[in-house]
Amino acid sequence: MKLPHTVAISSITRGLRVTTSLTASSSFAATRCLHTTKPDRTTWAVSDSSPGSPASSASPVVSPVASSQAPVLSCLPLAQVLRTYFITSVSSSPLLLQTCLKTLRAMVDSSSPVTSVEKNPLLKLILRETFYKQFCSGTSQAEIQRNVQQMRSIGYSGVILEYALEVLADAKISDTAKDVDIWRNGLLQTIDMASPGDFVGLKWSGLGPEALQLLKQQKPPSALMDDAMREVCTAAAAKRISLLPAAEETTTLPTFHSWCLNLQKDYNRGHSVVYSTYQAYLKSTPATLAKHLSLAKTEDFTLGVKLVRGAYLASEPRSIIWPDIGSTHAAYDALAEALLKKQFTGLLQPLHGSHAFDFADINLVLATHNANSVRKAQSIRAQQAAQNDSLVPLAYAQLQGMADEVSCELIMAGKANQALSNGKNVDIPRAYKCTTWGSMEECLNYLLRRAAENKDAATRTAESRAAMGAELRRRFKSAFRLI
């Protein structure tokens, strides 16, 4: 059945936008770097160390499944490998990408029966089999659930599901009650389609222009908004689904965290129904996180932490962000390590007067396409499992259609650990894909908005293309018994 397209879910994708690097000797041995804009080569570049910053994470980390017999990308269907190779071949070229985005925008906006996506069946079929299938999970409930099941069969633990249609928070004309209703209904529909253990992505600003103004003015949500937020939280809790609100620019960040924490106090008891997003590229994040950990400990609730690098480099004051990408990598890894170990160490220090070992109960999502960061987290988890330490509930998140080599490495590591456990305590990584659902037109509009916000990040996919090319060559040789 077709679902009504009245939804206001946005994206954790802003926090997940990254670029990748790949060495010739390993499918993913090099560090990936974030971001939305072309870096300043003198400051915003990968470096081994940065004065006044934590140790850099630029050095490669050995793959936990490097010796595995099964190639990492062998778990992907051939059609997906081919499609990813084609799309990354386009996106890794700035000229091709710009031409492609302009063409897609013209198709979406066209009313001509020849060039309109919705009116030309052949054009619609081509786009469905390429861009739509690459990044989106479907239009109908049956199609979405079928595609999600296929992801689970590959080895993913679940999905982060979000709807492509957004309430545009900067719209000049709005009806607050209608905006809130669209947001509520969309999230409830998405929760209905998700399975226990899945996540649902959202934005508080998706509640409409009035919500965005309240966020900027550091005010609480209106009674109408609060009712909708709590109805969504109650529905998610009843189905054992977690909500991942996406952080935006720092102009709204204090209120964003306030809204998240107020809901966590009521809903996060032993399990995080609501998370909050922490952007590692902000110098203020360690102190913010320490403050929230102290609050969670004092008020006895589980702090849901989604750790991202950040995606607003172009619009934020440069002074509030780490001076280079190496420092951001190091900050991300240092925070991840402290959270995984539940220890105040390195960048993460307790509030003045707090006891250093008085750590709150947490649930953690590492939302990153950075292979080194993922491997470092796995290494920590492996050591903890070997020592029979208590493990923080952890999920890894990447976007559908991107960083499959990182996601599949997690899947293969999980399979290898499970096969070799022999009753031992081992860590089985939980990998999730963030996937969008909606009609062709809704999803293309959604993807075009994301690409416009992250033009430079979209071009940094040459390494993923190389990984897919290597996998295609391996399969070709294997088919003709050349290996």
Coordinates of C-alpha atoms in Angstrom, one line a residue:
M1 CA 0.0 0.0 0.0
K2 CA 1.1 3.6 -0.6
L3 CA 1.8 5.7 2.5
P4 CA 0.6 9.3 2.6
H5 CA 3.4 11.7 2.0
T6 CA 2.9 14.0 4.9
V7 CA 6.0 13.8 6.8
A8 CA 8.6 16.0 8.3
I9 CA 11.6 13.9 9.1
S10 CA 15.0 15.2 8.3
S11 CA 18.4 13.9 8.5
I12 CA 21.2 12.6 10.6
T13 CA 23.0 12.8 7.3
R14 CA 24.5 16.2 8.1
G15 CA 26.4 14.6 11.0
L16 CA 27.4 11.7 8.8
R17 CA 28.8 13.5 5.8
V18 CA 32.3 12.5 5.4
T19 CA 34.9 11.8 2.7
T20 CA 37.1 8.8 2.4
S21 CA 40.7 7.9 1.6
L22 CA 41.9 4.5 0.5
T23 CA 45.4 3.0 0.1
A24 CA 46.3 0.6 -2.7
S25 CA 47.4 -2.1 -0.4
S26 CA 44.3 -2.1 1.8
S27 CA 40.7 -1.4 0.9
F28 CA 40.4 1.1 3.8
A29 CA 43.7 1.7 5.6
A30 CA 43.7 5.4 5.4
T31 CA 41.9 8.0 7.5
R32 CA 38.7 9.5 6.1
C33 CA 38.0 13.1 6.6
L34 CA 34.9 15.0 7.1
H35 CA 33.3 17.6 5.4
T36 CA 31.1 20.0 3.7
T37 CA 33.5 22.5 2.1
K38 CA 36.8 22.4 0.5
P39 CA 39.4 22.6 3.2
D40 CA 42.0 25.3 3.6
R41 CA 45.1 23.4 2.6
T42 CA 47.2 25.3 5.1
T43 CA 45.1 24.5 8.1
W44 CA 42.2 22.2 7.5
A45 CA 44.2 19.2 6.3
V46 CA 45.1 15.9 7.7
S47 CA 48.2 16.2 10.0
D48 CA 50.1 13.9 12.3
S49 CA 49.6 16.3 15.2
S50 CA 48.4 19.7 16.2
P51 CA 49.7 22.0 18.9
G52 CA 47.3 22.0 21.8
S53 CA 45.2 19.2 20.4
P54 CA 45.0 15.5 21.3
A55 CA 47.1 13.0 19.5
S56 CA 46.1 12.7 15.9
S57 CA 44.3 9.6 14.5
A58 CA 45.9 10.0 11.1
S59 CA 48.0 6.8 11.4
P60 CA 46.4 3.7 9.9
V61 CA 44.8 1.1 12.1
V62 CA 45.1 -2.5 11.0
S63 CA 41.8 -4.0 9.8
P64 CA 40.3 -6.4 12.3
V65 CA 39.3 -8.7 9.4
A66 CA 42.4 -8.2 7.3
S67 CA 43.3 -11.9 7.5
S68 CA 39.7 -13.1 6.9
Q69 CA 39.4 -15.4 3.9
A70 CA 36.2 -13.7 2.6
P71 CA 36.8 -10.3 0.9
V72 CA 35.1 -7.6 2.8
L73 CA 32.8 -6.5 -0.1
S74 CA 31.9 -10.0 -1.1
C75 CA 28.7 -9.7 1.0
L76 CA 27.2 -7.1 -1.3
P77 CA 25.0 -8.0 -4.3
L78 CA 26.7 -7.5 -7.7
A79 CA 24.0 -5.0 -8.7
Q80 CA 24.8 -2.8 -5.7
V81 CA 28.6 -3.0 -6.4
L82 CA 28.0 -1.9 -10.0
R83 CA 25.6 0.8 -9.1
T84 CA 28.0 2.2 -6.4
Y85 CA 30.9 2.1 -8.9
F86 CA 28.9 4.1 -11.4
I87 CA 27.6 6.7 -9.0
T88 CA 30.9 7.2 -7.3
S89 CA 32.6 7.6 -10.7
V90 CA 30.2 10.5 -11.3
S91 CA 30.4 12.1 -7.8
S92 CA 34.2 11.9 -7.6
S93 CA 34.5 14.3 -10.6
P94 CA 33.5 17.8 -9.6
L95 CA 32.6 18.7 -13.2
L96 CA 30.5 15.5 -13.7
L97 CA 28.8 15.9 -10.3
Q98 CA 27.9 19.5 -11.0
T99 CA 26.4 18.6 -14.4
C100 CA 24.5 15.7 -12.9
L101 CA 23.0 17.8 -10.1
K102 CA 21.9 20.5 -12.5
T103 CA 20.3 17.9 -14.8
L104 CA 18.5 16.2 -11.9
R105 CA 17.3 19.5 -10.6
A106 CA 15.9 20.4 -14.0
M107 CA 14.2 17.0 -14.2
V108 CA 12.6 17.4 -10.8
D109 CA 11.3 20.9 -11.6
S110 CA 10.2 20.1 -15.1
S111 CA 6.6 19.9 -16.1
S112 CA 7.4 18.6 -19.6
P113 CA 6.2 15.0 -20.4
V114 CA 9.6 14.4 -21.9
T115 CA 11.9 15.6 -19.1
S116 CA 9.7 15.3 -16.0
V117 CA 10.7 12.6 -13.6
E118 CA 7.1 11.8 -12.7
K119 CA 5.7 12.1 -16.3
N120 CA 8.4 10.2 -18.3
P121 CA 8.2 6.5 -17.4
L122 CA 11.6 5.6 -19.0
L123 CA 13.3 8.5 -17.2
K124 CA 11.7 7.5 -14.0
L125 CA 12.8 3.9 -14.4
I126 CA 16.4 4.9 -15.1
L127 CA 16.6 7.1 -12.0
R128 CA 14.8 4.5 -9.8
E129 CA 17.4 1.9 -10.8
T130 CA 20.3 4.2 -10.1
F131 CA 20.1 7.1 -7.7
Y132 CA 16.9 6.1 -6.0
K133 CA 18.0 2.6 -5.2
Q134 CA 21.4 3.7 -4.2
F135 CA 20.2 6.0 -1.4
C136 CA 16.5 5.2 -0.7
S137 CA 14.6 2.3 0.7
G138 CA 11.3 2.6 -1.1
T139 CA 7.9 4.2 -1.4
S140 CA 5.4 1.7 0.0
Q141 CA 5.6 -0.1 3.3
A142 CA 6.0 -3.5 1.6
E143 CA 8.9 -2.2 -0.6
I144 CA 10.6 -0.6 2.4
Q145 CA 10.3 -3.7 4.6
R146 CA 11.6 -5.9 1.7
N147 CA 14.6 -3.7 1.2
V148 CA 15.3 -3.4 4.9
Q149 CA 15.1 -7.2 5.1
Q150 CA 17.7 -7.5 2.3
M151 CA 20.0 -5.3 4.3
R152 CA 19.5 -7.5 7.3
S153 CA 20.3 -10.6 5.2
I154 CA 23.7 -8.9 4.3
G155 CA 24.4 -8.6 8.0
Y156 CA 23.3 -5.2 9.1
S157 CA 21.7 -5.1 12.5
G158 CA 19.0 -2.7 11.4
V159 CA 18.4 0.7 9.8
I160 CA 18.1 4.4 10.7
L161 CA 14.9 5.2 8.9
E162 CA 13.9 8.7 7.9
Y163 CA 11.4 10.2 5.5
A164 CA 12.4 12.4 2.6
L165 CA 9.7 15.0 2.8
E166 CA 10.7 17.9 5.1
V167 CA 8.8 20.8 6.6
L168 CA 11.0 23.6 5.4
A169 CA 11.8 25.5 8.5
D170 CA 12.7 28.7 6.6
A171 CA 9.4 28.9 4.8
K172 CA 8.0 32.4 4.7
I173 CA 4.4 31.3 5.1
S174 CA 3.5 28.6 7.6
D175 CA 0.7 27.2 9.6
T176 CA 2.2 26.0 12.9
A177 CA -0.6 23.6 13.7
K178 CA -0.3 22.0 10.3
D179 CA 3.5 21.9 10.4
V180 CA 3.4 20.1 13.8
D181 CA 0.8 17.7 12.5
I182 CA 2.8 16.8 9.4
W183 CA 5.9 16.3 11.6
R184 CA 4.0 14.1 14.1
N185 CA 2.2 12.0 11.5
G186 CA 5.4 11.4 9.5
L187 CA 7.3 10.2 12.5
L188 CA 4.5 8.0 13.7
Q189 CA 4.4 6.4 10.2
T190 CA 8.1 5.9 10.1
I191 CA 8.1 4.3 13.6
D192 CA 5.3 2.0 12.4
M193 CA 7.5 0.8 9.6
A194 CA 10.6 0.4 11.7
S195 CA 11.4 -2.8 13.6
P196 CA 12.3 -3.1 17.3
G197 CA 16.0 -2.2 17.7
D198 CA 16.0 0.3 14.7
F199 CA 16.4 4.0 14.9
V200 CA 14.4 6.9 13.4
G201 CA 16.1 10.1 12.3
L202 CA 14.5 13.5 12.9
K203 CA 15.0 17.3 13.3
W204 CA 13.4 19.5 15.9
S205 CA 13.4 22.3 13.3
G206 CA 11.2 20.0 11.2
L207 CA 8.4 21.1 13.4
G208 CA 8.3 24.3 11.3
P209 CA 9.5 27.9 11.2
E210 CA 8.1 28.7 14.6
A211 CA 10.1 25.8 16.1
L212 CA 13.3 27.1 14.4
Q213 CA 12.7 30.5 15.9
L214 CA 12.2 29.0 19.4
L215 CA 15.5 27.1 19.0
K216 CA 17.4 30.2 18.0
Q217 CA 15.8 32.2 20.9
Q218 CA 16.7 29.4 23.4
K219 CA 13.1 28.9 24.4
P220 CA 11.2 25.7 25.2
P221 CA 8.9 24.1 22.6
S222 CA 5.3 25.3 22.6
A223 CA 2.7 23.2 24.3
L224 CA 1.5 21.9 20.9
M225 CA 5.0 21.0 19.9
D226 CA 5.8 19.4 23.3
D227 CA 2.7 17.2 23.0
A228 CA 3.7 16.0 19.5
M229 CA 7.3 15.3 20.7
R230 CA 6.1 13.3 23.6
E231 CA 3.5 11.3 21.5
V232 CA 6.4 10.4 19.2
C233 CA 8.6 9.4 22.1
T234 CA 5.9 7.3 23.6
A235 CA 5.3 5.4 20.4
A236 CA 9.0 4.8 19.9
A237 CA 9.4 3.6 23.5
A238 CA 6.5 1.2 23.1
K239 CA 8.2 -0.4 20.0
R240 CA 11.7 -0.4 21.4
I241 CA 12.9 2.1 18.8
S242 CA 15.3 4.9 19.4
L243 CA 15.1 8.5 18.1
L244 CA 18.1 10.3 16.7
P245 CA 17.6 14.0 16.6
A246 CA 20.1 15.8 14.3
A247 CA 22.0 18.7 15.6
E248 CA 22.3 21.8 13.4
E249 CA 24.2 25.1 13.5
T250 CA 25.5 26.4 16.9
T251 CA 22.9 29.2 16.8
T252 CA 20.4 26.5 17.8
L253 CA 22.6 24.0 19.5
P254 CA 22.0 25.0 23.2
T255 CA 18.3 24.7 22.8
F256 CA 18.6 21.5 20.7
H257 CA 20.4 19.9 23.6
S258 CA 17.9 21.3 26.1
W259 CA 15.0 19.8 24.2
C260 CA 16.7 16.4 23.9
L261 CA 17.7 16.3 27.6
N262 CA 14.3 17.2 28.8
L263 CA 12.9 14.2 27.0
Q264 CA 15.8 11.9 28.0
K265 CA 15.0 12.6 31.6
D266 CA 11.5 11.2 31.2
Y267 CA 12.1 8.4 28.6
N268 CA 15.7 7.1 29.0
R269 CA 15.6 4.7 31.9
G270 CA 18.1 1.9 31.3
H271 CA 17.6 2.3 27.5
S272 CA 17.9 5.4 25.3
V273 CA 14.7 6.2 23.6
V274 CA 16.0 9.7 22.7
Y275 CA 19.6 10.5 21.8
S276 CA 21.4 13.9 21.5
T277 CA 24.0 14.6 18.8
Y278 CA 27.5 15.8 19.7
Q279 CA 29.7 17.4 17.0
A280 CA 33.4 16.6 17.6
Y281 CA 34.7 19.4 15.4
L282 CA 33.5 22.0 17.9
K283 CA 36.0 22.9 20.6
S284 CA 33.2 23.2 23.1
T285 CA 31.9 19.6 22.7
P286 CA 34.0 18.0 25.4
A287 CA 32.8 20.4 28.0
T288 CA 29.2 20.1 26.8
L289 CA 29.4 16.3 27.0
A290 CA 30.9 16.4 30.5
K291 CA 28.1 18.7 31.6
H292 CA 25.4 16.3 30.2
L293 CA 27.1 13.3 31.7
S294 CA 27.0 14.9 35.1
L295 CA 23.3 15.8 34.7
A296 CA 22.5 12.2 33.6
K297 CA 24.3 10.8 36.7
T298 CA 22.7 13.3 39.0
E299 CA 19.2 12.8 37.7
D300 CA 19.6 9.1 37.1
F301 CA 18.8 8.7 33.4
T302 CA 20.7 7.0 30.5
L303 CA 22.4 9.6 28.3
G304 CA 22.0 8.7 24.6
V305 CA 25.0 10.0 22.7
K306 CA 25.3 10.1 18.9
L307 CA 28.9 11.2 18.2
V308 CA 29.5 12.8 14.8
R309 CA 32.3 14.9 13.4
G310 CA 30.1 17.8 12.2
A311 CA 28.7 19.2 9.0
Y312 CA 28.5 22.9 9.2
L313 CA 32.0 24.0 8.6
A314 CA 31.0 26.5 5.9
S315 CA 28.5 28.4 8.1
E316 CA 30.1 28.3 11.5
P317 CA 32.7 30.8 12.9
R318 CA 36.1 29.3 12.2
S319 CA 37.3 30.1 15.7
I320 CA 34.9 27.6 17.4
I321 CA 36.1 24.7 15.4
W322 CA 39.4 22.7 15.7
P323 CA 42.2 24.3 13.6
D324 CA 42.6 21.3 11.2
I325 CA 41.1 18.0 10.2
G326 CA 43.7 16.1 12.1
S327 CA 42.6 17.8 15.4
T328 CA 39.0 16.9 14.6
H329 CA 39.9 13.3 14.0
A330 CA 41.8 13.2 17.2
A331 CA 39.0 14.8 19.1
Y332 CA 36.5 12.3 17.7
D333 CA 38.6 9.4 18.7
A334 CA 39.5 10.7 22.1
L335 CA 35.8 11.3 22.9
A336 CA 34.8 7.9 21.5
E337 CA 37.5 6.2 23.6
A338 CA 36.4 7.9 26.8
L339 CA 32.8 7.0 26.2
L340 CA 33.5 3.4 25.4
K341 CA 35.6 3.0 28.5
K342 CA 33.3 5.2 30.6
Q343 CA 36.3 7.1 31.9
F344 CA 37.1 10.7 32.1
T345 CA 40.3 10.9 30.3
G346 CA 42.1 13.0 27.6
L347 CA 39.7 15.6 26.2
L348 CA 36.8 14.5 28.3
Q349 CA 37.2 15.7 31.9
P350 CA 34.7 15.8 34.7
L351 CA 33.0 19.0 35.8
H352 CA 34.7 20.8 38.6
G353 CA 34.1 19.0 41.8
S354 CA 32.8 15.8 40.1
H355 CA 34.5 12.5 41.0
A356 CA 36.6 11.2 38.1
F357 CA 35.0 7.7 38.2
D358 CA 31.4 8.9 38.6
F359 CA 30.4 8.1 35.1
A360 CA 26.8 8.1 33.9
D361 CA 24.9 5.2 32.2
I362 CA 25.2 5.8 28.4
N363 CA 24.1 4.4 25.1
L364 CA 26.4 5.3 22.1
V365 CA 26.0 5.6 18.4
L366 CA 29.3 6.3 16.5
A367 CA 28.0 7.9 13.3
T368 CA 31.0 8.0 11.1
H369 CA 32.4 6.9 7.7
N370 CA 36.0 7.1 9.0
A371 CA 37.6 3.7 8.8
N372 CA 40.3 4.5 11.4
S373 CA 37.8 5.7 14.0
V374 CA 35.7 2.5 13.5
R375 CA 38.7 0.3 13.9
K376 CA 39.9 2.1 17.0
A377 CA 36.5 1.6 18.6
Q378 CA 36.6 -2.1 17.6
S379 CA 40.0 -2.5 19.1
I380 CA 38.8 -1.0 22.4
R381 CA 35.8 -3.3 22.4
A382 CA 37.9 -6.4 21.7
Q383 CA 40.1 -5.6 24.6
Q384 CA 37.1 -5.1 26.9
A385 CA 35.5 -8.3 25.8
A386 CA 38.7 -10.3 26.4
Q387 CA 38.8 -8.9 29.9
N388 CA 35.1 -9.6 30.4
D389 CA 34.5 -5.9 31.0
S390 CA 31.0 -4.5 30.8
L391 CA 30.4 -3.1 27.3
V392 CA 28.6 0.1 26.5
P393 CA 25.6 -0.5 24.2
L394 CA 27.1 0.6 20.9
A395 CA 25.9 1.0 17.3
Y396 CA 27.9 2.1 14.2
A397 CA 26.1 4.2 11.6
Q398 CA 26.8 4.9 7.9
L399 CA 24.6 6.2 5.1
Q400 CA 23.0 3.9 2.6
G401 CA 24.9 4.0 -0.6
M402 CA 28.1 5.4 1.0
A403 CA 31.1 3.9 2.8
D404 CA 30.0 0.3 2.2
E405 CA 33.5 -0.8 2.6
V406 CA 33.5 0.4 6.2
S407 CA 30.1 -1.0 6.9
C408 CA 30.9 -4.4 5.4
E409 CA 34.2 -4.5 7.3
L410 CA 32.0 -4.3 10.5
I411 CA 29.8 -7.0 9.2
M412 CA 32.6 -9.3 8.4
A413 CA 34.3 -8.6 11.7
G414 CA 31.1 -9.6 13.5
K415 CA 30.8 -12.8 11.6
A416 CA 34.4 -13.7 12.2
N417 CA 34.1 -12.9 15.9
Q418 CA 31.0 -15.0 16.2
A419 CA 32.6 -18.0 14.4
L420 CA 35.7 -17.9 16.6
S421 CA 34.0 -17.2 19.9
N422 CA 33.8 -20.8 21.1
G423 CA 31.9 -19.6 24.2
K424 CA 34.2 -16.7 24.9
N425 CA 33.1 -13.2 25.5
V426 CA 33.4 -11.4 22.2
D427 CA 32.2 -8.1 20.7
I428 CA 29.8 -8.5 17.8
P429 CA 29.7 -5.0 16.1
R430 CA 26.2 -3.7 15.2
A431 CA 26.2 -1.9 11.9
Y432 CA 23.3 0.3 10.8
K433 CA 22.5 2.0 7.5
C434 CA 20.7 5.4 7.4
T435 CA 18.1 5.1 4.7
T436 CA 15.5 7.5 3.3
W437 CA 12.0 6.6 2.1
G438 CA 9.5 8.5 0.0
S439 CA 8.4 9.0 -3.5
M440 CA 10.8 9.5 -6.4
E441 CA 10.3 13.3 -6.4
E442 CA 10.5 13.7 -2.7
C443 CA 13.7 11.6 -2.4
L444 CA 15.4 13.4 -5.3
N445 CA 14.5 16.8 -3.8
Y446 CA 15.8 15.6 -0.5
L447 CA 19.1 14.3 -2.0
L448 CA 19.6 17.4 -4.0
R449 CA 19.2 19.6 -0.9
R450 CA 21.8 17.4 0.9
A451 CA 24.2 17.5 -2.0
A452 CA 23.8 21.3 -2.3
E453 CA 24.8 21.6 1.4
N454 CA 27.8 19.3 1.0
K455 CA 29.0 19.8 -2.6
D456 CA 32.7 19.2 -1.8
A457 CA 32.0 16.2 0.5
A458 CA 30.0 14.6 -2.3
T459 CA 33.1 14.8 -4.7
R460 CA 35.4 12.9 -2.3
T461 CA 34.3 9.5 -3.2
A462 CA 37.2 8.4 -5.4
E463 CA 38.3 6.0 -2.8
S464 CA 35.0 4.2 -2.6
R465 CA 35.0 4.0 -6.4
A466 CA 38.4 2.4 -6.2
A467 CA 37.2 -0.1 -3.6
M468 CA 34.2 -1.1 -5.8
G469 CA 36.4 -1.3 -8.9
A470 CA 38.8 -3.6 -7.1
E471 CA 35.8 -5.8 -6.0
L472 CA 34.5 -5.9 -9.6
R473 CA 37.9 -7.0 -10.9
R474 CA 38.1 -9.7 -8.2
R475 CA 34.7 -11.1 -9.1
F476 CA 35.5 -11.0 -12.8
K477 CA 38.8 -12.9 -12.3
S478 CA 37.1 -15.4 -10.0
A479 CA 34.3 -16.0 -12.5
F480 CA 36.9 -16.9 -15.1
R481 CA 39.1 -18.8 -12.6
L482 CA 41.9 -16.3 -12.8
I483 CA 42.3 -16.3 -9.1

